Amino acid sequence: NAGVMQNPRHLVRRRGQEARLRCSPMKGHSHVYWYRQLPEEGLKFMVYLQKENIIDESGMPKERFSAEFPKEGPSILRIQQVVRGDSAAYFCASSPGRGGQPQHFGDGTRLSIL
Amino acid sequence: SQELEQSPQSLIVQEGKNLTINCTSSKTLYGLYWYKQKYGEGLIFLMMLQKGGEEKSHEKITAKLDEKKQQSSLHITASQPSHAGIYLCGADNSGNEKLTFGTGTRLTIIP
């Protein structure tokens, strides 16, 4: 009865490197959402995906950030050429996608940029 | 102004006392979700409200959504140390499952 699984829990990168964050949704959930929580700020929506489709990416920064949810395997949030300002907690949530169902969250990935 | 305002920002309550946290939206709510977050951890789903006037309870926690669907309250009865944490309300303002979150209420329970 596993919940939403995110890995790694903690990730340290140097400026200019790439960060890959993974999210496996709950069993039976086909919708995945990524949120970012900056220090001392609230959770901000980034992107909403279904299998092989990006539904809403209105919260994604225009450059360096991308997300995918392939037919097989976890959803990936990819950040290229990381900068100090990317340091944050990144949370993934999933839902069955049927109307009125809550999103369930993972424990997050804490990304630190040196 | 913020789309979703939570109050108070922090709350210190003596164990056994009741407390209320409020969440006010500047837009109509298609859905209102309450979560609890412990420092450094993920969000735990508490309750979801969709209909105006709806009220739900689980153990000692009750959440309500007002008739106009722009404000919700979370009430804890006889608080316990296990209730400590950060309470977040999340709003679906457009029916598209994209949630906007308040900045949270940090609850501390003292003996």
mmCIF file of C-alpha atoms in Angstrom:
data_model
loop_
_atom_site.group_PDB
_atom_site.id
_atom_site.type_symbol
_atom_site.label_atom_id
_atom_site.label_comp_id
_atom_site.label_asym_id
_atom_site.label_seq_id
_atom_site.Cartn_x
_atom_site.Cartn_y
_atom_site.Cartn_z
ATOM 1 C CA ASN A 1 0.000 0.000 0.000
ATOM 2 C CA ALA A 2 2.818 2.347 -0.931
ATOM 3 C CA GLY A 3 2.164 6.050 -1.159
ATOM 4 C CA VAL A 4 3.788 8.513 -3.514
ATOM 5 C CA MET A 5 7.493 7.707 -3.671
ATOM 6 C CA GLN A 6 10.058 10.390 -4.378
ATOM 7 C CA ASN A 7 13.771 9.957 -4.712
ATOM 8 C CA PRO A 8 16.256 10.984 -3.798
ATOM 9 C CA ARG A 9 15.158 12.547 -0.490
ATOM 10 C CA HIS A 10 18.151 14.865 -0.571
ATOM 11 C CA LEU A 11 20.181 15.959 -3.579
ATOM 12 C CA VAL A 12 23.247 18.167 -3.630
ATOM 13 C CA ARG A 13 24.479 19.679 -6.856
ATOM 14 C CA ARG A 14 27.074 22.274 -7.829
ATOM 15 C CA ARG A 15 26.102 25.258 -9.908
ATOM 16 C CA GLY A 16 25.880 24.326 -13.571
ATOM 17 C CA GLN A 17 25.119 20.637 -13.000
ATOM 18 C CA GLU A 18 21.882 18.847 -13.781
ATOM 19 C CA ALA A 19 19.360 17.652 -11.212
ATOM 20 C CA ARG A 20 16.912 14.810 -11.837
ATOM 21 C CA LEU A 21 14.084 14.250 -9.406
ATOM 22 C CA ARG A 22 11.928 11.149 -9.605
ATOM 23 C CA CYS A 23 8.355 10.488 -8.571
ATOM 24 C CA SER A 24 6.402 7.242 -8.611
ATOM 25 C CA PRO A 25 2.684 7.861 -8.098
ATOM 26 C CA MET A 26 0.424 5.836 -5.862
ATOM 27 C CA LYS A 27 -0.870 2.616 -7.356
ATOM 28 C CA GLY A 28 -3.829 3.324 -9.575
ATOM 29 C CA HIS A 29 -3.016 7.025 -9.960
ATOM 30 C CA SER A 30 -2.419 8.295 -13.472
ATOM 31 C CA HIS A 31 -2.064 12.014 -12.743
ATOM 32 C CA VAL A 32 1.096 13.593 -11.360
ATOM 33 C CA TYR A 33 1.700 17.124 -10.107
ATOM 34 C CA TRP A 34 4.964 18.836 -9.168
ATOM 35 C CA TYR A 35 5.175 21.664 -6.648
ATOM 36 C CA ARG A 36 8.111 23.690 -5.342
ATOM 37 C CA GLN A 37 8.495 25.031 -1.820
ATOM 38 C CA LEU A 38 11.105 27.750 -1.530
ATOM 39 C CA PRO A 39 12.515 28.632 1.909
ATOM 40 C CA GLU A 40 9.989 30.688 3.884
ATOM 41 C CA GLU A 41 7.480 30.530 1.036
ATOM 42 C CA GLY A 42 4.403 28.468 0.314
ATOM 43 C CA LEU A 43 3.993 25.600 -2.095
ATOM 44 C CA LYS A 44 3.834 26.729 -5.721
ATOM 45 C CA PHE A 45 2.379 24.665 -8.541
ATOM 46 C CA MET A 46 4.810 23.829 -11.325
ATOM 47 C CA VAL A 47 3.364 21.250 -13.707
ATOM 48 C CA TYR A 48 0.544 18.720 -14.111
ATOM 49 C CA LEU A 49 1.084 15.581 -16.178
ATOM 50 C CA GLN A 50 -0.746 12.474 -17.253
ATOM 51 C CA LYS A 51 0.965 9.499 -18.839
ATOM 52 C CA GLU A 52 2.936 10.819 -21.841
ATOM 53 C CA ASN A 53 1.147 14.183 -21.725
ATOM 54 C CA ILE A 54 1.786 17.561 -20.133
ATOM 55 C CA ILE A 55 -1.610 18.958 -19.152
ATOM 56 C CA ASP A 56 -0.595 22.254 -17.533
ATOM 57 C CA GLU A 57 2.915 23.643 -17.225
ATOM 58 C CA SER A 58 1.955 27.206 -16.380
ATOM 59 C CA GLY A 59 4.068 27.157 -13.202
ATOM 60 C CA MET A 60 7.284 25.945 -14.806
ATOM 61 C CA PRO A 61 10.132 28.412 -15.301
ATOM 62 C CA LYS A 62 10.574 29.060 -19.021
ATOM 63 C CA GLU A 63 14.161 27.859 -19.151
ATOM 64 C CA ARG A 64 16.180 24.961 -17.717
ATOM 65 C CA PHE A 65 13.163 23.110 -16.254
ATOM 66 C CA SER A 66 11.372 20.195 -17.896
ATOM 67 C CA ALA A 67 9.103 17.381 -16.774
ATOM 68 C CA GLU A 68 7.969 14.102 -18.222
ATOM 69 C CA PHE A 69 5.765 11.193 -17.234
ATOM 70 C CA PRO A 70 6.566 8.326 -19.617
ATOM 71 C CA LYS A 71 4.349 5.371 -20.350
ATOM 72 C CA GLU A 72 6.609 3.217 -18.218
ATOM 73 C CA GLY A 73 8.504 4.369 -15.150
ATOM 74 C CA PRO A 74 8.393 7.339 -12.824
ATOM 75 C CA SER A 75 7.757 10.970 -13.575
ATOM 76 C CA ILE A 76 10.976 12.989 -13.861
ATOM 77 C CA LEU A 77 11.517 16.660 -13.070
ATOM 78 C CA ARG A 78 14.745 17.774 -14.697
ATOM 79 C CA ILE A 79 16.610 20.961 -13.929
ATOM 80 C CA GLN A 80 19.531 21.807 -16.188
ATOM 81 C CA GLN A 81 22.430 24.100 -15.286
ATOM 82 C CA VAL A 82 21.246 24.564 -11.724
ATOM 83 C CA VAL A 83 21.689 27.880 -9.927
ATOM 84 C CA ARG A 84 21.599 28.758 -6.216
ATOM 85 C CA GLY A 85 18.008 29.959 -6.533
ATOM 86 C CA ASP A 86 16.896 26.440 -7.456
ATOM 87 C CA SER A 87 17.547 25.297 -3.880
ATOM 88 C CA ALA A 88 14.155 24.242 -2.550
ATOM 89 C CA ALA A 89 11.992 21.298 -1.590
ATOM 90 C CA TYR A 90 10.295 19.751 -4.607
ATOM 91 C CA PHE A 91 7.114 17.830 -3.935
ATOM 92 C CA CYS A 92 5.273 15.427 -6.163
ATOM 93 C CA ALA A 93 1.602 14.571 -5.762
ATOM 94 C CA SER A 94 -0.626 12.094 -7.534
ATOM 95 C CA SER A 95 -4.330 11.507 -7.980
ATOM 96 C CA PRO A 96 -6.583 9.050 -9.808
ATOM 97 C CA GLY A 97 -7.676 11.904 -12.089
ATOM 98 C CA ARG A 98 -11.368 11.364 -11.492
ATOM 99 C CA GLY A 99 -13.100 14.542 -10.454
ATOM 100 C CA GLY A 100 -13.122 15.405 -6.799
ATOM 101 C CA GLN A 101 -10.286 13.147 -5.703
ATOM 102 C CA PRO A 102 -7.570 14.624 -3.478
ATOM 103 C CA GLN A 103 -3.922 14.810 -4.397
ATOM 104 C CA HIS A 104 -1.616 12.717 -2.224
ATOM 105 C CA PHE A 105 1.901 13.980 -1.689
ATOM 106 C CA GLY A 106 5.295 12.373 -1.429
ATOM 107 C CA ASP A 107 7.904 13.315 1.178
ATOM 108 C CA GLY A 108 9.699 15.589 -1.259
ATOM 109 C CA THR A 109 13.240 15.993 -2.551
ATOM 110 C CA ARG A 110 15.379 18.636 -0.859
ATOM 111 C CA LEU A 111 17.670 20.114 -3.487
ATOM 112 C CA SER A 112 20.709 22.043 -2.320
ATOM 113 C CA ILE A 113 22.945 23.920 -4.741
ATOM 114 C CA LEU A 114 26.530 24.585 -3.711
ATOM 115 C CA SER B 1 -2.926 40.575 -2.201
ATOM 116 C CA GLN B 2 -2.613 36.799 -1.921
ATOM 117 C CA GLU B 3 -5.165 34.591 -3.675
ATOM 118 C CA LEU B 4 -5.363 32.411 -0.578
ATOM 119 C CA GLU B 5 -4.928 33.856 2.898
ATOM 120 C CA GLN B 6 -4.444 31.743 5.993
ATOM 121 C CA SER B 7 -4.755 33.005 9.527
ATOM 122 C CA PRO B 8 -3.208 33.018 11.949
ATOM 123 C CA GLN B 9 0.332 32.488 10.639
ATOM 124 C CA SER B 10 1.297 30.836 13.900
ATOM 125 C CA LEU B 11 -0.587 29.589 16.892
ATOM 126 C CA ILE B 12 0.549 28.431 20.333
ATOM 127 C CA VAL B 13 -2.107 26.506 22.201
ATOM 128 C CA GLN B 14 -2.116 24.760 25.535
ATOM 129 C CA GLU B 15 -2.738 21.032 25.337
ATOM 130 C CA GLY B 16 -6.429 20.259 25.703
ATOM 131 C CA LYS B 17 -7.627 23.597 24.331
ATOM 132 C CA ASN B 18 -9.623 24.095 21.132
ATOM 133 C CA LEU B 19 -8.367 26.091 18.167
ATOM 134 C CA THR B 20 -9.470 27.320 14.755
ATOM 135 C CA ILE B 21 -7.500 28.054 11.586
ATOM 136 C CA ASN B 22 -9.030 30.044 8.748
ATOM 137 C CA CYS B 23 -8.480 30.030 5.007
ATOM 138 C CA THR B 24 -9.956 32.737 2.774
ATOM 139 C CA SER B 25 -9.912 32.746 -1.011
ATOM 140 C CA SER B 26 -10.288 35.766 -3.276
ATOM 141 C CA LYS B 27 -11.930 33.480 -5.838
ATOM 142 C CA THR B 28 -14.693 30.887 -5.798
ATOM 143 C CA LEU B 29 -13.503 27.524 -4.584
ATOM 144 C CA TYR B 30 -14.167 24.449 -6.689
ATOM 145 C CA GLY B 31 -12.452 22.402 -4.015
ATOM 146 C CA LEU B 32 -10.691 23.153 -0.739
ATOM 147 C CA TYR B 33 -8.112 20.775 0.669
ATOM 148 C CA TRP B 34 -6.552 20.710 4.124
ATOM 149 C CA TYR B 35 -3.116 19.180 4.627
ATOM 150 C CA LYS B 36 -0.728 18.887 7.541
ATOM 151 C CA GLN B 37 3.035 19.105 7.130
ATOM 152 C CA LYS B 38 5.661 18.292 9.705
ATOM 153 C CA TYR B 39 8.941 20.146 9.328
ATOM 154 C CA GLY B 40 11.094 18.564 6.670
ATOM 155 C CA GLU B 41 8.435 16.079 5.624
ATOM 156 C CA GLY B 42 5.690 15.726 3.074
ATOM 157 C CA LEU B 43 2.056 16.751 3.221
ATOM 158 C CA ILE B 44 -0.516 14.515 4.850
ATOM 159 C CA PHE B 45 -4.013 14.796 3.407
ATOM 160 C CA LEU B 46 -6.621 15.645 6.042
ATOM 161 C CA MET B 47 -9.891 16.605 4.357
ATOM 162 C CA MET B 48 -11.459 17.773 1.122
ATOM 163 C CA LEU B 49 -14.492 20.055 0.830
ATOM 164 C CA GLN B 50 -16.362 20.820 -2.351
ATOM 165 C CA LYS B 51 -19.915 21.842 -1.629
ATOM 166 C CA GLY B 52 -20.986 25.117 -0.065
ATOM 167 C CA GLY B 53 -21.946 24.533 3.541
ATOM 168 C CA GLU B 54 -20.142 21.199 3.647
ATOM 169 C CA GLU B 55 -18.663 20.049 6.938
ATOM 170 C CA LYS B 56 -16.439 17.036 7.535
ATOM 171 C CA SER B 57 -14.927 15.571 10.679
ATOM 172 C CA HIS B 58 -12.180 13.092 11.374
ATOM 173 C CA GLU B 59 -11.300 12.265 14.943
ATOM 174 C CA LYS B 60 -10.925 15.653 16.650
ATOM 175 C CA ILE B 61 -10.606 17.724 13.492
ATOM 176 C CA THR B 62 -13.557 19.387 11.766
ATOM 177 C CA ALA B 63 -13.422 21.394 8.551
ATOM 178 C CA LYS B 64 -16.147 23.581 7.068
ATOM 179 C CA LEU B 65 -16.640 25.354 3.757
ATOM 180 C CA ASP B 66 -18.919 28.376 3.868
ATOM 181 C CA GLU B 67 -22.014 28.714 1.677
ATOM 182 C CA LYS B 68 -20.358 31.174 -0.685
ATOM 183 C CA LYS B 69 -17.435 28.777 -1.106
ATOM 184 C CA GLN B 70 -14.752 31.337 -0.484
ATOM 185 C CA GLN B 71 -13.764 30.572 3.100
ATOM 186 C CA SER B 72 -12.952 27.472 5.092
ATOM 187 C CA SER B 73 -12.151 26.843 8.729
ATOM 188 C CA LEU B 74 -10.338 23.977 10.421
ATOM 189 C CA HIS B 75 -11.249 23.367 14.037
ATOM 190 C CA ILE B 76 -9.345 21.101 16.436
ATOM 191 C CA THR B 77 -11.025 20.051 19.652
ATOM 192 C CA ALA B 78 -9.058 19.158 22.775
ATOM 193 C CA SER B 79 -5.660 19.603 21.107
ATOM 194 C CA GLN B 80 -2.875 17.073 21.656
ATOM 195 C CA PRO B 81 0.896 17.200 21.046
ATOM 196 C CA SER B 82 0.360 15.052 17.941
ATOM 197 C CA HIS B 83 -1.588 17.925 16.364
ATOM 198 C CA ALA B 84 1.529 20.110 16.205
ATOM 199 C CA GLY B 85 2.749 20.946 12.733
ATOM 200 C CA ILE B 86 2.065 23.221 9.790
ATOM 201 C CA TYR B 87 -1.485 23.255 8.444
ATOM 202 C CA LEU B 88 -1.907 24.157 4.798
ATOM 203 C CA CYS B 89 -5.052 24.860 2.853
ATOM 204 C CA GLY B 90 -5.002 24.230 -0.873
ATOM 205 C CA ALA B 91 -7.543 25.693 -3.277
ATOM 206 C CA ASP B 92 -8.765 24.561 -6.652
ATOM 207 C CA ASN B 93 -10.037 27.854 -8.091
ATOM 208 C CA SER B 94 -10.746 26.718 -11.615
ATOM 209 C CA GLY B 95 -11.696 23.061 -11.548
ATOM 210 C CA ASN B 96 -8.507 22.040 -13.325
ATOM 211 C CA GLU B 97 -6.846 20.337 -10.348
ATOM 212 C CA LYS B 98 -4.064 22.907 -10.102
ATOM 213 C CA LEU B 99 -3.862 23.776 -6.420
ATOM 214 C CA THR B 100 -2.929 27.132 -4.927
ATOM 215 C CA PHE B 101 -1.670 26.913 -1.366
ATOM 216 C CA GLY B 102 -1.778 29.307 1.541
ATOM 217 C CA THR B 103 1.416 30.113 3.418
ATOM 218 C CA GLY B 104 0.427 27.828 6.263
ATOM 219 C CA THR B 105 -0.341 28.029 9.963
ATOM 220 C CA ARG B 106 2.354 26.778 12.322
ATOM 221 C CA LEU B 107 0.686 25.125 15.306
ATOM 222 C CA THR B 108 2.592 24.534 18.546
ATOM 223 C CA ILE B 109 1.039 22.634 21.431
ATOM 224 C CA ILE B 110 2.418 23.355 24.878
ATOM 225 C CA PRO B 111 1.869 21.267 28.030
#
